[in-house]
Amino acid sequence: GEITFVKSMIIAARLSTIAMASTAIAVTPILANFEDFFVNGVKFSEELQIFIGTLDKKRILAVLEAYYGRTKKSTLSWNMIIEKVKGMFSHDDGYQDYTTDVRKVDFYGNDGVCMFKFF
């Protein structure tokens, strides 16, 4: 049919809806508020021999439970986990603190980025 102002506004609204949804899908994994959903693991400094490689929450929580004893079964945020790991090591003067070098392996840090793994 004929191109009218109403039809062009409908098309513009649909295109902007698609653009906003695409932007939200792309940006959400890198926001700090959502890191507990999208961070897949952390990598500690190589000098911390107890944590070798990239670890997920399940492996780190097993080490924390062995170190601290019985823990409450709750979901810890990544920041809380990192703080508990820092508490496991000495921070005396004159010694280098290797717990400050923690790299999060986030959603875009994986080889196979796929949104469907979260659904």
PDB file of C-alpha atoms in Angstrom:
ATOM      1  CA  GLY A   1       0.000   0.000   0.000  1.00  0.00           C
ATOM      2  CA  GLU A   2       0.638   3.586   0.309  1.00  0.00           C
ATOM      3  CA  ILE A   3       3.292   4.992   2.635  1.00  0.00           C
ATOM      4  CA  THR A   4       1.673   7.131   5.263  1.00  0.00           C
ATOM      5  CA  PHE A   5       2.937   8.955   8.298  1.00  0.00           C
ATOM      6  CA  VAL A   6       1.292   6.431  10.639  1.00  0.00           C
ATOM      7  CA  LYS A   7       2.881   3.445   8.866  1.00  0.00           C
ATOM      8  CA  SER A   8       6.312   5.053   8.902  1.00  0.00           C
ATOM      9  CA  MET A   9       5.948   5.805  12.646  1.00  0.00           C
ATOM     10  CA  ILE A  10       5.008   2.158  13.291  1.00  0.00           C
ATOM     11  CA  ILE A  11       8.099   0.991  11.407  1.00  0.00           C
ATOM     12  CA  ALA A  12      10.298   3.503  13.263  1.00  0.00           C
ATOM     13  CA  ALA A  13       8.883   2.341  16.605  1.00  0.00           C
ATOM     14  CA  ARG A  14       9.529  -1.312  15.735  1.00  0.00           C
ATOM     15  CA  LEU A  15      13.091  -0.582  14.604  1.00  0.00           C
ATOM     16  CA  SER A  16      13.872   1.402  17.742  1.00  0.00           C
ATOM     17  CA  THR A  17      12.398  -1.405  19.889  1.00  0.00           C
ATOM     18  CA  ILE A  18      14.690  -3.908  18.160  1.00  0.00           C
ATOM     19  CA  ALA A  19      17.689  -1.582  18.603  1.00  0.00           C
ATOM     20  CA  MET A  20      16.955  -1.046  22.314  1.00  0.00           C
ATOM     21  CA  ALA A  21      16.495  -4.777  22.924  1.00  0.00           C
ATOM     22  CA  SER A  22      19.750  -5.561  21.103  1.00  0.00           C
ATOM     23  CA  THR A  23      21.621  -2.951  23.116  1.00  0.00           C
ATOM     24  CA  ALA A  24      20.186  -4.286  26.384  1.00  0.00           C
ATOM     25  CA  ILE A  25      21.189  -7.847  25.491  1.00  0.00           C
ATOM     26  CA  ALA A  26      24.729  -6.732  24.611  1.00  0.00           C
ATOM     27  CA  VAL A  27      25.305  -4.415  27.594  1.00  0.00           C
ATOM     28  CA  THR A  28      23.640  -6.347  30.440  1.00  0.00           C
ATOM     29  CA  PRO A  29      26.439  -8.960  30.826  1.00  0.00           C
ATOM     30  CA  ILE A  30      29.073  -6.291  31.464  1.00  0.00           C
ATOM     31  CA  LEU A  31      27.168  -4.342  34.140  1.00  0.00           C
ATOM     32  CA  ALA A  32      28.480  -4.823  37.676  1.00  0.00           C
ATOM     33  CA  ASN A  33      24.970  -5.321  39.079  1.00  0.00           C
ATOM     34  CA  PHE A  34      24.551  -8.489  37.035  1.00  0.00           C
ATOM     35  CA  GLU A  35      28.024  -9.985  37.455  1.00  0.00           C
ATOM     36  CA  ASP A  36      26.745 -12.830  39.642  1.00  0.00           C
ATOM     37  CA  PHE A  37      24.680 -14.048  36.704  1.00  0.00           C
ATOM     38  CA  PHE A  38      27.270 -13.605  33.978  1.00  0.00           C
ATOM     39  CA  VAL A  39      30.700 -14.094  35.584  1.00  0.00           C
ATOM     40  CA  ASN A  40      31.641 -17.702  34.912  1.00  0.00           C
ATOM     41  CA  GLY A  41      34.763 -17.928  37.056  1.00  0.00           C
ATOM     42  CA  VAL A  42      37.774 -16.172  38.447  1.00  0.00           C
ATOM     43  CA  LYS A  43      41.496 -16.539  37.912  1.00  0.00           C
ATOM     44  CA  PHE A  44      43.781 -15.854  40.834  1.00  0.00           C
ATOM     45  CA  SER A  45      47.475 -15.060  40.703  1.00  0.00           C
ATOM     46  CA  GLU A  46      49.737 -17.971  39.760  1.00  0.00           C
ATOM     47  CA  GLU A  47      51.518 -17.640  43.124  1.00  0.00           C
ATOM     48  CA  LEU A  48      48.404 -18.832  44.957  1.00  0.00           C
ATOM     49  CA  GLN A  49      49.066 -22.527  44.423  1.00  0.00           C
ATOM     50  CA  ILE A  50      45.770 -23.609  45.956  1.00  0.00           C
ATOM     51  CA  PHE A  51      43.848 -21.987  43.099  1.00  0.00           C
ATOM     52  CA  ILE A  52      45.223 -23.157  39.774  1.00  0.00           C
ATOM     53  CA  GLY A  53      43.504 -22.238  36.548  1.00  0.00           C
ATOM     54  CA  THR A  54      40.101 -20.654  36.157  1.00  0.00           C
ATOM     55  CA  LEU A  55      37.717 -21.681  38.893  1.00  0.00           C
ATOM     56  CA  ASP A  56      33.957 -21.566  39.061  1.00  0.00           C
ATOM     57  CA  LYS A  57      31.916 -20.905  42.206  1.00  0.00           C
ATOM     58  CA  LYS A  58      31.444 -24.576  43.001  1.00  0.00           C
ATOM     59  CA  ARG A  59      35.189 -25.290  43.181  1.00  0.00           C
ATOM     60  CA  ILE A  60      36.015 -22.165  45.146  1.00  0.00           C
ATOM     61  CA  LEU A  61      33.192 -22.795  47.625  1.00  0.00           C
ATOM     62  CA  ALA A  62      34.535 -26.315  48.218  1.00  0.00           C
ATOM     63  CA  VAL A  63      37.944 -24.851  49.138  1.00  0.00           C
ATOM     64  CA  LEU A  64      36.338 -22.181  51.333  1.00  0.00           C
ATOM     65  CA  GLU A  65      34.259 -24.788  53.146  1.00  0.00           C
ATOM     66  CA  ALA A  66      37.357 -26.914  53.758  1.00  0.00           C
ATOM     67  CA  TYR A  67      39.254 -23.883  55.079  1.00  0.00           C
ATOM     68  CA  TYR A  68      36.556 -22.177  57.150  1.00  0.00           C
ATOM     69  CA  GLY A  69      34.696 -25.318  58.177  1.00  0.00           C
ATOM     70  CA  ARG A  70      30.989 -25.786  57.798  1.00  0.00           C
ATOM     71  CA  THR A  71      29.354 -22.873  56.060  1.00  0.00           C
ATOM     72  CA  LYS A  72      25.781 -21.832  55.607  1.00  0.00           C
ATOM     73  CA  LYS A  73      24.344 -22.985  52.325  1.00  0.00           C
ATOM     74  CA  SER A  74      23.736 -19.658  50.641  1.00  0.00           C
ATOM     75  CA  THR A  75      24.648 -18.116  47.366  1.00  0.00           C
ATOM     76  CA  LEU A  76      27.647 -15.871  47.792  1.00  0.00           C
ATOM     77  CA  SER A  77      28.358 -13.040  45.415  1.00  0.00           C
ATOM     78  CA  TRP A  78      31.675 -12.997  43.600  1.00  0.00           C
ATOM     79  CA  ASN A  79      32.839 -10.059  45.701  1.00  0.00           C
ATOM     80  CA  MET A  80      32.081 -11.948  48.931  1.00  0.00           C
ATOM     81  CA  ILE A  81      33.933 -15.006  47.638  1.00  0.00           C
ATOM     82  CA  ILE A  82      36.991 -12.938  46.740  1.00  0.00           C
ATOM     83  CA  GLU A  83      36.957 -11.307  50.201  1.00  0.00           C
ATOM     84  CA  LYS A  84      36.823 -14.739  51.868  1.00  0.00           C
ATOM     85  CA  VAL A  85      39.735 -15.932  49.730  1.00  0.00           C
ATOM     86  CA  LYS A  86      41.731 -12.836  50.724  1.00  0.00           C
ATOM     87  CA  GLY A  87      41.063 -13.744  54.354  1.00  0.00           C
ATOM     88  CA  MET A  88      42.749 -17.117  53.843  1.00  0.00           C
ATOM     89  CA  PHE A  89      46.175 -15.590  53.223  1.00  0.00           C
ATOM     90  CA  SER A  90      48.532 -13.527  55.334  1.00  0.00           C
ATOM     91  CA  HIS A  91      48.842  -9.841  54.585  1.00  0.00           C
ATOM     92  CA  ASP A  92      51.929  -9.129  56.696  1.00  0.00           C
ATOM     93  CA  ASP A  93      54.209  -6.198  55.973  1.00  0.00           C
ATOM     94  CA  GLY A  94      57.097  -7.010  53.688  1.00  0.00           C
ATOM     95  CA  TYR A  95      55.264  -9.752  51.795  1.00  0.00           C
ATOM     96  CA  GLN A  96      53.618  -9.246  48.457  1.00  0.00           C
ATOM     97  CA  ASP A  97      49.844  -9.581  48.530  1.00  0.00           C
ATOM     98  CA  TYR A  98      48.942 -11.928  45.670  1.00  0.00           C
ATOM     99  CA  THR A  99      45.226 -11.807  46.451  1.00  0.00           C
ATOM    100  CA  THR A 100      44.879  -8.422  44.784  1.00  0.00           C
ATOM    101  CA  ASP A 101      45.381  -9.953  41.317  1.00  0.00           C
ATOM    102  CA  VAL A 102      41.969 -11.500  40.665  1.00  0.00           C
ATOM    103  CA  ARG A 103      40.593 -11.517  37.138  1.00  0.00           C
ATOM    104  CA  LYS A 104      36.948 -12.305  36.527  1.00  0.00           C
ATOM    105  CA  VAL A 105      36.126 -14.402  33.500  1.00  0.00           C
ATOM    106  CA  ASP A 106      32.917 -12.816  32.421  1.00  0.00           C
ATOM    107  CA  PHE A 107      30.369 -13.564  29.762  1.00  0.00           C
ATOM    108  CA  TYR A 108      32.456 -12.168  26.915  1.00  0.00           C
ATOM    109  CA  GLY A 109      35.644 -13.799  28.211  1.00  0.00           C
ATOM    110  CA  ASN A 110      34.567 -17.255  27.105  1.00  0.00           C
ATOM    111  CA  ASP A 111      35.371 -18.819  23.768  1.00  0.00           C
ATOM    112  CA  GLY A 112      31.820 -19.890  23.058  1.00  0.00           C
ATOM    113  CA  VAL A 113      29.585 -16.979  23.929  1.00  0.00           C
ATOM    114  CA  CYS A 114      26.015 -18.176  23.729  1.00  0.00           C
ATOM    115  CA  MET A 115      23.010 -16.545  25.375  1.00  0.00           C
ATOM    116  CA  PHE A 116      21.120 -19.812  25.396  1.00  0.00           C
ATOM    117  CA  LYS A 117      23.357 -21.304  28.078  1.00  0.00           C
ATOM    118  CA  PHE A 118      21.632 -19.034  30.590  1.00  0.00           C
ATOM    119  CA  PHE A 119      18.099 -20.102  29.696  1.00  0.00           C
TER     120      PHE A 119
END
